[in-house]
C-alpha cells in the first residue's frame, strides 16, 4: 500500500503497514519509530490506509478478497488503541476489500470490495450500518466521493454510482468504452477516468 501522513497523537508521522512488520508510525525527518502495532498478519496489504481524526483503517487479503483488517486510534503513546479487528477465521471479514481503498466521511466509512459489495461502517458505534451489492464484476479501482455520491468503476467498464449516507441507494450504472483498473481523479470540477483505451473527462453540471 501507499504510506500516508498523519498528525494524530500530536506529532507528525508517516504511517505504513506490511505483513511482516505490521503498523509503523515513523518520524518523516529521521525515520525514528514513534509508534507501532503488530498482529498475526498473514495476508498481503494492497489497499491504502484510510484515516479520519486519528482513526486508521486498513484491510489485507489475497485471492481477490479481503481477509483481515484492523481499526486503530493513534494516541500519544507508543501503542495505538485497537478499536476493532476483522478476520476471516473469526467470521467477521465479509465484504472487506483487498485492492480497493476505503473512504471516510462524516463518521461513516465505506468499503467497496473486489466483487462490488459496499459496506457502510459507523466509526463511533463500531458497527456495520448496511452491506449491499452496488455492482457486479471485479474492482481494482477505489471509490471516490463527490457531492454526496460515491463512484466506482469495474474492470468490465461499468461506472456505478450510489448515494453516500446511512441508507443504501443505487443512483446510476453507466457503461464506459472499456475496462477500468485505475481510481478516478477529481479536480477543477471534473472527474478524470482512465479506461484501458481512453482518458475520459467529465464536467460537473
JSON list of C-alpha atoms in Angstrom, two decimals:
[
{"chain": "A", "resi": 1, "resn": "UNK", "atom": "CA", "xyz": [0.00, 0.00, 0.00]},
{"chain": "A", "resi": 2, "resn": "UNK", "atom": "CA", "xyz": [0.94, 3.67, -0.13]},
{"chain": "A", "resi": 3, "resn": "UNK", "atom": "CA", "xyz": [2.07, 5.26, 3.17]},
{"chain": "A", "resi": 4, "resn": "UNK", "atom": "CA", "xyz": [0.05, 8.21, 4.49]},
{"chain": "A", "resi": 5, "resn": "UNK", "atom": "CA", "xyz": [0.86, 11.27, 6.58]},
{"chain": "A", "resi": 6, "resn": "UNK", "atom": "CA", "xyz": [-0.79, 11.85, 9.96]},
{"chain": "A", "resi": 7, "resn": "UNK", "atom": "CA", "xyz": [-0.55, 14.41, 12.75]},
{"chain": "A", "resi": 8, "resn": "UNK", "atom": "CA", "xyz": [-2.71, 12.44, 15.20]},
{"chain": "A", "resi": 9, "resn": "UNK", "atom": "CA", "xyz": [-1.15, 11.96, 18.60]},
{"chain": "A", "resi": 10, "resn": "UNK", "atom": "CA", "xyz": [0.33, 15.45, 18.48]},
{"chain": "A", "resi": 11, "resn": "UNK", "atom": "CA", "xyz": [3.32, 14.60, 16.30]},
{"chain": "A", "resi": 12, "resn": "UNK", "atom": "CA", "xyz": [3.68, 14.36, 12.50]},
{"chain": "A", "resi": 13, "resn": "UNK", "atom": "CA", "xyz": [4.35, 10.83, 11.28]},
{"chain": "A", "resi": 14, "resn": "UNK", "atom": "CA", "xyz": [4.33, 8.66, 8.19]},
{"chain": "A", "resi": 15, "resn": "UNK", "atom": "CA", "xyz": [2.11, 5.60, 8.63]},
{"chain": "A", "resi": 16, "resn": "UNK", "atom": "CA", "xyz": [2.76, 2.36, 6.80]},
{"chain": "A", "resi": 17, "resn": "UNK", "atom": "CA", "xyz": [1.54, -1.22, 7.04]},
{"chain": "A", "resi": 18, "resn": "UNK", "atom": "CA", "xyz": [3.09, -4.50, 5.92]},
{"chain": "A", "resi": 19, "resn": "UNK", "atom": "CA", "xyz": [2.56, -8.20, 6.52]},
{"chain": "A", "resi": 20, "resn": "UNK", "atom": "CA", "xyz": [5.94, -8.70, 8.19]},
{"chain": "A", "resi": 21, "resn": "UNK", "atom": "CA", "xyz": [6.21, -5.51, 10.25]},
{"chain": "A", "resi": 22, "resn": "UNK", "atom": "CA", "xyz": [2.59, -4.59, 10.97]},
{"chain": "A", "resi": 23, "resn": "UNK", "atom": "CA", "xyz": [1.73, -0.92, 11.52]},
{"chain": "A", "resi": 24, "resn": "UNK", "atom": "CA", "xyz": [4.51, 1.64, 11.89]},
{"chain": "A", "resi": 25, "resn": "UNK", "atom": "CA", "xyz": [4.35, 5.37, 12.61]},
{"chain": "A", "resi": 26, "resn": "UNK", "atom": "CA", "xyz": [7.69, 6.92, 11.64]},
{"chain": "A", "resi": 27, "resn": "UNK", "atom": "CA", "xyz": [9.15, 10.39, 12.04]},
{"chain": "A", "resi": 28, "resn": "UNK", "atom": "CA", "xyz": [9.21, 11.82, 8.47]},
{"chain": "A", "resi": 29, "resn": "UNK", "atom": "CA", "xyz": [12.56, 13.57, 9.02]},
{"chain": "A", "resi": 30, "resn": "UNK", "atom": "CA", "xyz": [14.58, 10.96, 10.92]},
{"chain": "A", "resi": 31, "resn": "UNK", "atom": "CA", "xyz": [12.82, 7.64, 10.30]},
{"chain": "A", "resi": 32, "resn": "UNK", "atom": "CA", "xyz": [12.54, 7.14, 14.07]},
{"chain": "A", "resi": 33, "resn": "UNK", "atom": "CA", "xyz": [9.74, 4.80, 15.14]},
{"chain": "A", "resi": 34, "resn": "UNK", "atom": "CA", "xyz": [7.10, 6.79, 17.05]},
{"chain": "A", "resi": 35, "resn": "UNK", "atom": "CA", "xyz": [4.55, 4.01, 17.48]},
{"chain": "A", "resi": 36, "resn": "UNK", "atom": "CA", "xyz": [3.84, 0.51, 16.24]},
{"chain": "A", "resi": 37, "resn": "UNK", "atom": "CA", "xyz": [1.24, -2.22, 16.32]},
{"chain": "A", "resi": 38, "resn": "UNK", "atom": "CA", "xyz": [1.83, -5.82, 15.30]},
{"chain": "A", "resi": 39, "resn": "UNK", "atom": "CA", "xyz": [-0.78, -8.51, 14.89]},
{"chain": "A", "resi": 40, "resn": "UNK", "atom": "CA", "xyz": [-0.66, -12.00, 13.42]},
{"chain": "A", "resi": 41, "resn": "UNK", "atom": "CA", "xyz": [-0.95, -10.67, 9.87]},
{"chain": "A", "resi": 42, "resn": "UNK", "atom": "CA", "xyz": [-0.76, -13.42, 7.27]},
{"chain": "A", "resi": 43, "resn": "UNK", "atom": "CA", "xyz": [-2.21, -11.67, 4.20]},
{"chain": "A", "resi": 44, "resn": "UNK", "atom": "CA", "xyz": [-0.97, -9.00, 1.79]},
{"chain": "A", "resi": 45, "resn": "UNK", "atom": "CA", "xyz": [-1.51, -5.29, 2.32]},
{"chain": "A", "resi": 46, "resn": "UNK", "atom": "CA", "xyz": [-2.52, -3.75, -1.02]},
{"chain": "A", "resi": 47, "resn": "UNK", "atom": "CA", "xyz": [-5.20, -1.09, -0.48]},
{"chain": "A", "resi": 48, "resn": "UNK", "atom": "CA", "xyz": [-4.03, 2.13, 1.14]},
{"chain": "A", "resi": 49, "resn": "UNK", "atom": "CA", "xyz": [-4.78, 3.18, 4.71]},
{"chain": "A", "resi": 50, "resn": "UNK", "atom": "CA", "xyz": [-7.82, 5.37, 5.45]},
{"chain": "A", "resi": 51, "resn": "UNK", "atom": "CA", "xyz": [-7.62, 7.98, 8.23]},
{"chain": "A", "resi": 52, "resn": "UNK", "atom": "CA", "xyz": [-10.05, 10.34, 9.96]},
{"chain": "A", "resi": 53, "resn": "UNK", "atom": "CA", "xyz": [-9.44, 12.24, 13.23]},
{"chain": "A", "resi": 54, "resn": "UNK", "atom": "CA", "xyz": [-6.68, 9.90, 14.35]},
{"chain": "A", "resi": 55, "resn": "UNK", "atom": "CA", "xyz": [-8.58, 6.72, 13.48]},
{"chain": "A", "resi": 56, "resn": "UNK", "atom": "CA", "xyz": [-6.84, 4.43, 10.97]},
{"chain": "A", "resi": 57, "resn": "UNK", "atom": "CA", "xyz": [-8.23, 1.52, 8.99]},
{"chain": "A", "resi": 58, "resn": "UNK", "atom": "CA", "xyz": [-6.62, -0.90, 6.56]},
{"chain": "A", "resi": 59, "resn": "UNK", "atom": "CA", "xyz": [-7.58, -4.25, 5.10]},
{"chain": "A", "resi": 60, "resn": "UNK", "atom": "CA", "xyz": [-5.37, -7.12, 3.96]},
{"chain": "A", "resi": 61, "resn": "UNK", "atom": "CA", "xyz": [-6.23, -10.04, 1.75]},
{"chain": "A", "resi": 62, "resn": "UNK", "atom": "CA", "xyz": [-5.44, -12.45, -1.07]},
{"chain": "A", "resi": 63, "resn": "UNK", "atom": "CA", "xyz": [-7.11, -14.22, -3.95]},
{"chain": "A", "resi": 64, "resn": "UNK", "atom": "CA", "xyz": [-9.49, -11.42, -4.84]},
{"chain": "A", "resi": 65, "resn": "UNK", "atom": "CA", "xyz": [-10.90, -10.64, -1.41]},
{"chain": "A", "resi": 66, "resn": "UNK", "atom": "CA", "xyz": [-10.19, -9.05, 1.95]},
{"chain": "A", "resi": 67, "resn": "UNK", "atom": "CA", "xyz": [-9.39, -11.49, 4.75]},
{"chain": "A", "resi": 68, "resn": "UNK", "atom": "CA", "xyz": [-8.18, -9.37, 7.66]},
{"chain": "A", "resi": 69, "resn": "UNK", "atom": "CA", "xyz": [-8.48, -5.74, 8.83]},
{"chain": "A", "resi": 70, "resn": "UNK", "atom": "CA", "xyz": [-7.72, -3.53, 11.81]},
{"chain": "A", "resi": 71, "resn": "UNK", "atom": "CA", "xyz": [-9.24, -0.29, 13.09]},
{"chain": "A", "resi": 72, "resn": "UNK", "atom": "CA", "xyz": [-6.82, 1.73, 15.25]},
{"chain": "A", "resi": 73, "resn": "UNK", "atom": "CA", "xyz": [-6.80, 5.03, 17.12]},
{"chain": "A", "resi": 74, "resn": "UNK", "atom": "CA", "xyz": [-3.47, 6.84, 17.38]},
{"chain": "A", "resi": 75, "resn": "UNK", "atom": "CA", "xyz": [-2.73, 8.38, 20.76]},
{"chain": "A", "resi": 76, "resn": "UNK", "atom": "CA", "xyz": [0.30, 9.97, 22.39]},
{"chain": "A", "resi": 77, "resn": "UNK", "atom": "CA", "xyz": [1.77, 6.61, 23.41]},
{"chain": "A", "resi": 78, "resn": "UNK", "atom": "CA", "xyz": [3.96, 4.10, 21.51]},
{"chain": "A", "resi": 79, "resn": "UNK", "atom": "CA", "xyz": [0.98, 1.73, 21.27]},
{"chain": "A", "resi": 80, "resn": "UNK", "atom": "CA", "xyz": [-2.24, 2.75, 19.47]},
{"chain": "A", "resi": 81, "resn": "UNK", "atom": "CA", "xyz": [-5.66, 1.67, 20.72]},
{"chain": "A", "resi": 82, "resn": "UNK", "atom": "CA", "xyz": [-7.26, -1.22, 18.83]},
{"chain": "A", "resi": 83, "resn": "UNK", "atom": "CA", "xyz": [-10.90, -0.32, 18.20]},
{"chain": "A", "resi": 84, "resn": "UNK", "atom": "CA", "xyz": [-11.89, -3.35, 16.11]},
{"chain": "A", "resi": 85, "resn": "UNK", "atom": "CA", "xyz": [-10.37, -6.37, 14.39]},
{"chain": "A", "resi": 86, "resn": "UNK", "atom": "CA", "xyz": [-11.74, -8.34, 11.47]},
{"chain": "A", "resi": 87, "resn": "UNK", "atom": "CA", "xyz": [-10.54, -11.77, 10.39]},
{"chain": "A", "resi": 88, "resn": "UNK", "atom": "CA", "xyz": [-11.84, -14.43, 8.04]},
{"chain": "A", "resi": 89, "resn": "UNK", "atom": "CA", "xyz": [-11.14, -17.00, 10.76]},
{"chain": "A", "resi": 90, "resn": "UNK", "atom": "CA", "xyz": [-13.37, -15.07, 13.14]},
{"chain": "A", "resi": 91, "resn": "UNK", "atom": "CA", "xyz": [-16.22, -14.97, 10.65]},
{"chain": "A", "resi": 92, "resn": "UNK", "atom": "CA", "xyz": [-16.47, -11.17, 10.51]},
{"chain": "A", "resi": 93, "resn": "UNK", "atom": "CA", "xyz": [-14.47, -10.44, 7.34]},
{"chain": "A", "resi": 94, "resn": "UNK", "atom": "CA", "xyz": [-17.38, -10.49, 4.88]},
{"chain": "A", "resi": 95, "resn": "UNK", "atom": "CA", "xyz": [-17.24, -7.56, 2.48]},
{"chain": "A", "resi": 96, "resn": "UNK", "atom": "CA", "xyz": [-13.67, -6.49, 3.30]},
{"chain": "A", "resi": 97, "resn": "UNK", "atom": "CA", "xyz": [-11.77, -5.03, 0.33]},
{"chain": "A", "resi": 98, "resn": "UNK", "atom": "CA", "xyz": [-8.44, -6.38, -0.88]},
{"chain": "A", "resi": 99, "resn": "UNK", "atom": "CA", "xyz": [-7.41, -3.96, -3.66]},
{"chain": "A", "resi": 100, "resn": "UNK", "atom": "CA", "xyz": [-9.89, -1.02, -3.39]},
{"chain": "A", "resi": 101, "resn": "UNK", "atom": "CA", "xyz": [-9.19, 1.58, -0.67]},
{"chain": "A", "resi": 102, "resn": "UNK", "atom": "CA", "xyz": [-11.89, 2.61, 1.82]},
{"chain": "A", "resi": 103, "resn": "UNK", "atom": "CA", "xyz": [-13.14, 6.18, 2.18]},
{"chain": "A", "resi": 104, "resn": "UNK", "atom": "CA", "xyz": [-14.36, 8.06, 5.27]},
{"chain": "A", "resi": 105, "resn": "UNK", "atom": "CA", "xyz": [-16.77, 10.99, 5.58]},
{"chain": "A", "resi": 106, "resn": "UNK", "atom": "CA", "xyz": [-18.99, 12.31, 8.39]},
{"chain": "A", "resi": 107, "resn": "UNK", "atom": "CA", "xyz": [-18.18, 9.45, 10.72]},
{"chain": "A", "resi": 108, "resn": "UNK", "atom": "CA", "xyz": [-19.02, 6.77, 8.15]},
{"chain": "A", "resi": 109, "resn": "UNK", "atom": "CA", "xyz": [-16.51, 4.53, 6.41]},
{"chain": "A", "resi": 110, "resn": "UNK", "atom": "CA", "xyz": [-17.33, 2.89, 3.09]},
{"chain": "A", "resi": 111, "resn": "UNK", "atom": "CA", "xyz": [-15.68, -0.33, 1.90]},
{"chain": "A", "resi": 112, "resn": "UNK", "atom": "CA", "xyz": [-16.14, -1.30, -1.74]},
{"chain": "A", "resi": 113, "resn": "UNK", "atom": "CA", "xyz": [-14.92, -4.85, -2.04]},
{"chain": "A", "resi": 114, "resn": "UNK", "atom": "CA", "xyz": [-13.36, -6.50, -5.07]},
{"chain": "A", "resi": 115, "resn": "UNK", "atom": "CA", "xyz": [-16.68, -8.07, -6.10]},
{"chain": "A", "resi": 116, "resn": "UNK", "atom": "CA", "xyz": [-18.89, -4.96, -5.90]},
{"chain": "A", "resi": 117, "resn": "UNK", "atom": "CA", "xyz": [-20.34, -5.20, -2.38]},
{"chain": "A", "resi": 118, "resn": "UNK", "atom": "CA", "xyz": [-20.42, -1.91, -0.45]},
{"chain": "A", "resi": 119, "resn": "UNK", "atom": "CA", "xyz": [-20.28, -1.82, 3.35]},
{"chain": "A", "resi": 120, "resn": "UNK", "atom": "CA", "xyz": [-21.12, 1.31, 5.35]},
{"chain": "A", "resi": 121, "resn": "UNK", "atom": "CA", "xyz": [-19.48, 1.24, 8.80]},
{"chain": "A", "resi": 122, "resn": "UNK", "atom": "CA", "xyz": [-20.24, 3.60, 11.70]},
{"chain": "A", "resi": 123, "resn": "UNK", "atom": "CA", "xyz": [-16.88, 4.56, 13.25]},
{"chain": "A", "resi": 124, "resn": "UNK", "atom": "CA", "xyz": [-18.34, 5.82, 16.54]},
{"chain": "A", "resi": 125, "resn": "UNK", "atom": "CA", "xyz": [-20.50, 2.77, 17.18]},
{"chain": "A", "resi": 126, "resn": "UNK", "atom": "CA", "xyz": [-18.02, 0.40, 15.50]},
{"chain": "A", "resi": 127, "resn": "UNK", "atom": "CA", "xyz": [-20.81, -1.42, 13.72]},
{"chain": "A", "resi": 128, "resn": "UNK", "atom": "CA", "xyz": [-22.00, -2.07, 10.17]},
{"chain": "A", "resi": 129, "resn": "UNK", "atom": "CA", "xyz": [-24.83, 0.22, 9.02]},
{"chain": "A", "resi": 130, "resn": "UNK", "atom": "CA", "xyz": [-25.54, -1.65, 5.80]},
{"chain": "A", "resi": 131, "resn": "UNK", "atom": "CA", "xyz": [-23.97, -4.08, 3.36]},
{"chain": "A", "resi": 132, "resn": "UNK", "atom": "CA", "xyz": [-25.34, -4.18, -0.19]},
{"chain": "A", "resi": 133, "resn": "UNK", "atom": "CA", "xyz": [-24.19, -5.10, -3.66]},
{"chain": "A", "resi": 134, "resn": "UNK", "atom": "CA", "xyz": [-23.68, -2.00, -5.79]},
{"chain": "A", "resi": 135, "resn": "UNK", "atom": "CA", "xyz": [-22.49, -3.76, -8.91]},
{"chain": "A", "resi": 136, "resn": "UNK", "atom": "CA", "xyz": [-21.14, -6.94, -10.43]},
{"chain": "A", "resi": 137, "resn": "UNK", "atom": "CA", "xyz": [-17.69, -7.69, -11.79]},
{"chain": "A", "resi": 138, "resn": "UNK", "atom": "CA", "xyz": [-14.18, -7.25, -10.46]},
{"chain": "A", "resi": 139, "resn": "UNK", "atom": "CA", "xyz": [-12.98, -3.96, -8.97]},
{"chain": "A", "resi": 140, "resn": "UNK", "atom": "CA", "xyz": [-9.36, -2.77, -8.81]},
{"chain": "A", "resi": 141, "resn": "UNK", "atom": "CA", "xyz": [-10.38, 0.90, -8.76]},
{"chain": "A", "resi": 142, "resn": "UNK", "atom": "CA", "xyz": [-11.10, 2.58, -5.42]},
{"chain": "A", "resi": 143, "resn": "UNK", "atom": "CA", "xyz": [-14.32, 4.51, -4.83]},
{"chain": "A", "resi": 144, "resn": "UNK", "atom": "CA", "xyz": [-14.36, 8.32, -4.83]},
{"chain": "A", "resi": 145, "resn": "UNK", "atom": "CA", "xyz": [-16.91, 10.51, -3.04]},
{"chain": "A", "resi": 146, "resn": "UNK", "atom": "CA", "xyz": [-18.08, 13.68, -4.79]},
{"chain": "A", "resi": 147, "resn": "UNK", "atom": "CA", "xyz": [-21.06, 15.88, -3.85]},
{"chain": "A", "resi": 148, "resn": "UNK", "atom": "CA", "xyz": [-22.73, 13.22, -1.74]},
{"chain": "A", "resi": 149, "resn": "UNK", "atom": "CA", "xyz": [-22.28, 10.47, -4.32]},
{"chain": "A", "resi": 150, "resn": "UNK", "atom": "CA", "xyz": [-19.85, 7.54, -4.38]},
{"chain": "A", "resi": 151, "resn": "UNK", "atom": "CA", "xyz": [-18.45, 6.44, -7.74]},
{"chain": "A", "resi": 152, "resn": "UNK", "atom": "CA", "xyz": [-16.53, 3.31, -8.70]},
{"chain": "A", "resi": 153, "resn": "UNK", "atom": "CA", "xyz": [-15.85, 1.54, -11.98]},
{"chain": "A", "resi": 154, "resn": "UNK", "atom": "CA", "xyz": [-15.37, -2.15, -12.69]},
{"chain": "A", "resi": 155, "resn": "UNK", "atom": "CA", "xyz": [-12.75, -3.90, -14.79]},
{"chain": "A", "resi": 156, "resn": "UNK", "atom": "CA", "xyz": [-15.63, -4.66, -17.18]},
{"chain": "A", "resi": 157, "resn": "UNK", "atom": "CA", "xyz": [-16.03, -0.93, -17.83]},
{"chain": "A", "resi": 158, "resn": "UNK", "atom": "CA", "xyz": [-19.16, -0.06, -15.88]},
{"chain": "A", "resi": 159, "resn": "UNK", "atom": "CA", "xyz": [-19.35, 3.01, -13.64]},
{"chain": "A", "resi": 160, "resn": "UNK", "atom": "CA", "xyz": [-21.61, 2.52, -10.62]},
{"chain": "A", "resi": 161, "resn": "UNK", "atom": "CA", "xyz": [-22.94, 5.42, -8.54]},
{"chain": "A", "resi": 162, "resn": "UNK", "atom": "CA", "xyz": [-24.51, 5.18, -5.09]},
{"chain": "A", "resi": 163, "resn": "UNK", "atom": "CA", "xyz": [-25.70, 7.77, -2.59]},
{"chain": "A", "resi": 164, "resn": "UNK", "atom": "CA", "xyz": [-23.48, 8.48, 0.42]},
{"chain": "A", "resi": 165, "resn": "UNK", "atom": "CA", "xyz": [-25.23, 8.16, 3.77]},
{"chain": "A", "resi": 166, "resn": "UNK", "atom": "CA", "xyz": [-26.71, 5.68, 6.20]},
{"chain": "A", "resi": 167, "resn": "UNK", "atom": "CA", "xyz": [-29.17, 4.21, 3.70]},
{"chain": "A", "resi": 168, "resn": "UNK", "atom": "CA", "xyz": [-28.06, 2.36, 0.57]},
{"chain": "A", "resi": 169, "resn": "UNK", "atom": "CA", "xyz": [-29.39, 3.82, -2.66]},
{"chain": "A", "resi": 170, "resn": "UNK", "atom": "CA", "xyz": [-28.08, 2.98, -6.12]},
{"chain": "A", "resi": 171, "resn": "UNK", "atom": "CA", "xyz": [-28.30, 6.04, -8.37]},
{"chain": "A", "resi": 172, "resn": "UNK", "atom": "CA", "xyz": [-26.81, 5.03, -11.70]},
{"chain": "A", "resi": 173, "resn": "UNK", "atom": "CA", "xyz": [-24.99, 2.39, -13.73]},
{"chain": "A", "resi": 174, "resn": "UNK", "atom": "CA", "xyz": [-23.21, 3.63, -16.87]},
{"chain": "A", "resi": 175, "resn": "UNK", "atom": "CA", "xyz": [-21.29, 1.63, -19.47]},
{"chain": "A", "resi": 176, "resn": "UNK", "atom": "CA", "xyz": [-17.87, 3.00, -20.43]},
{"chain": "A", "resi": 177, "resn": "UNK", "atom": "CA", "xyz": [-15.84, 2.33, -23.58]},
{"chain": "A", "resi": 178, "resn": "UNK", "atom": "CA", "xyz": [-13.59, -0.28, -21.91]},
{"chain": "A", "resi": 179, "resn": "UNK", "atom": "CA", "xyz": [-12.44, -1.64, -18.56]},
{"chain": "A", "resi": 180, "resn": "UNK", "atom": "CA", "xyz": [-11.14, 0.43, -15.65]},
{"chain": "A", "resi": 181, "resn": "UNK", "atom": "CA", "xyz": [-8.29, -0.51, -13.30]},
{"chain": "A", "resi": 182, "resn": "UNK", "atom": "CA", "xyz": [-7.29, 2.95, -12.05]},
{"chain": "A", "resi": 183, "resn": "UNK", "atom": "CA", "xyz": [-9.11, 5.08, -9.48]},
{"chain": "A", "resi": 184, "resn": "UNK", "atom": "CA", "xyz": [-10.86, 8.15, -10.97]},
{"chain": "A", "resi": 185, "resn": "UNK", "atom": "CA", "xyz": [-9.26, 11.52, -10.21]},
{"chain": "A", "resi": 186, "resn": "UNK", "atom": "CA", "xyz": [-11.32, 14.58, -9.27]},
{"chain": "A", "resi": 187, "resn": "UNK", "atom": "CA", "xyz": [-10.03, 18.13, -9.82]},
{"chain": "A", "resi": 188, "resn": "UNK", "atom": "CA", "xyz": [-11.26, 21.55, -11.01]},
{"chain": "A", "resi": 189, "resn": "UNK", "atom": "CA", "xyz": [-14.88, 20.45, -11.22]},
{"chain": "A", "resi": 190, "resn": "UNK", "atom": "CA", "xyz": [-14.09, 17.45, -13.39]},
{"chain": "A", "resi": 191, "resn": "UNK", "atom": "CA", "xyz": [-13.74, 13.70, -12.98]},
{"chain": "A", "resi": 192, "resn": "UNK", "atom": "CA", "xyz": [-10.99, 12.02, -14.97]},
{"chain": "A", "resi": 193, "resn": "UNK", "atom": "CA", "xyz": [-11.47, 8.32, -15.72]},
{"chain": "A", "resi": 194, "resn": "UNK", "atom": "CA", "xyz": [-8.68, 6.30, -17.30]},
{"chain": "A", "resi": 195, "resn": "UNK", "atom": "CA", "xyz": [-10.01, 3.25, -19.09]},
{"chain": "A", "resi": 196, "resn": "UNK", "atom": "CA", "xyz": [-7.96, 0.66, -20.96]},
{"chain": "A", "resi": 197, "resn": "UNK", "atom": "CA", "xyz": [-8.32, 2.67, -24.18]},
{"chain": "A", "resi": 198, "resn": "UNK", "atom": "CA", "xyz": [-9.20, 6.29, -23.33]},
{"chain": "A", "resi": 199, "resn": "UNK", "atom": "CA", "xyz": [-8.87, 9.11, -20.80]},
{"chain": "A", "resi": 200, "resn": "UNK", "atom": "CA", "xyz": [-12.36, 10.47, -20.15]},
{"chain": "A", "resi": 201, "resn": "UNK", "atom": "CA", "xyz": [-13.02, 13.93, -18.68]},
{"chain": "A", "resi": 202, "resn": "UNK", "atom": "CA", "xyz": [-16.48, 14.53, -17.20]},
{"chain": "A", "resi": 203, "resn": "UNK", "atom": "CA", "xyz": [-17.56, 18.05, -16.23]},
{"chain": "A", "resi": 204, "resn": "UNK", "atom": "CA", "xyz": [-19.77, 18.74, -13.23]},
{"chain": "A", "resi": 205, "resn": "UNK", "atom": "CA", "xyz": [-23.07, 20.27, -14.33]}
]
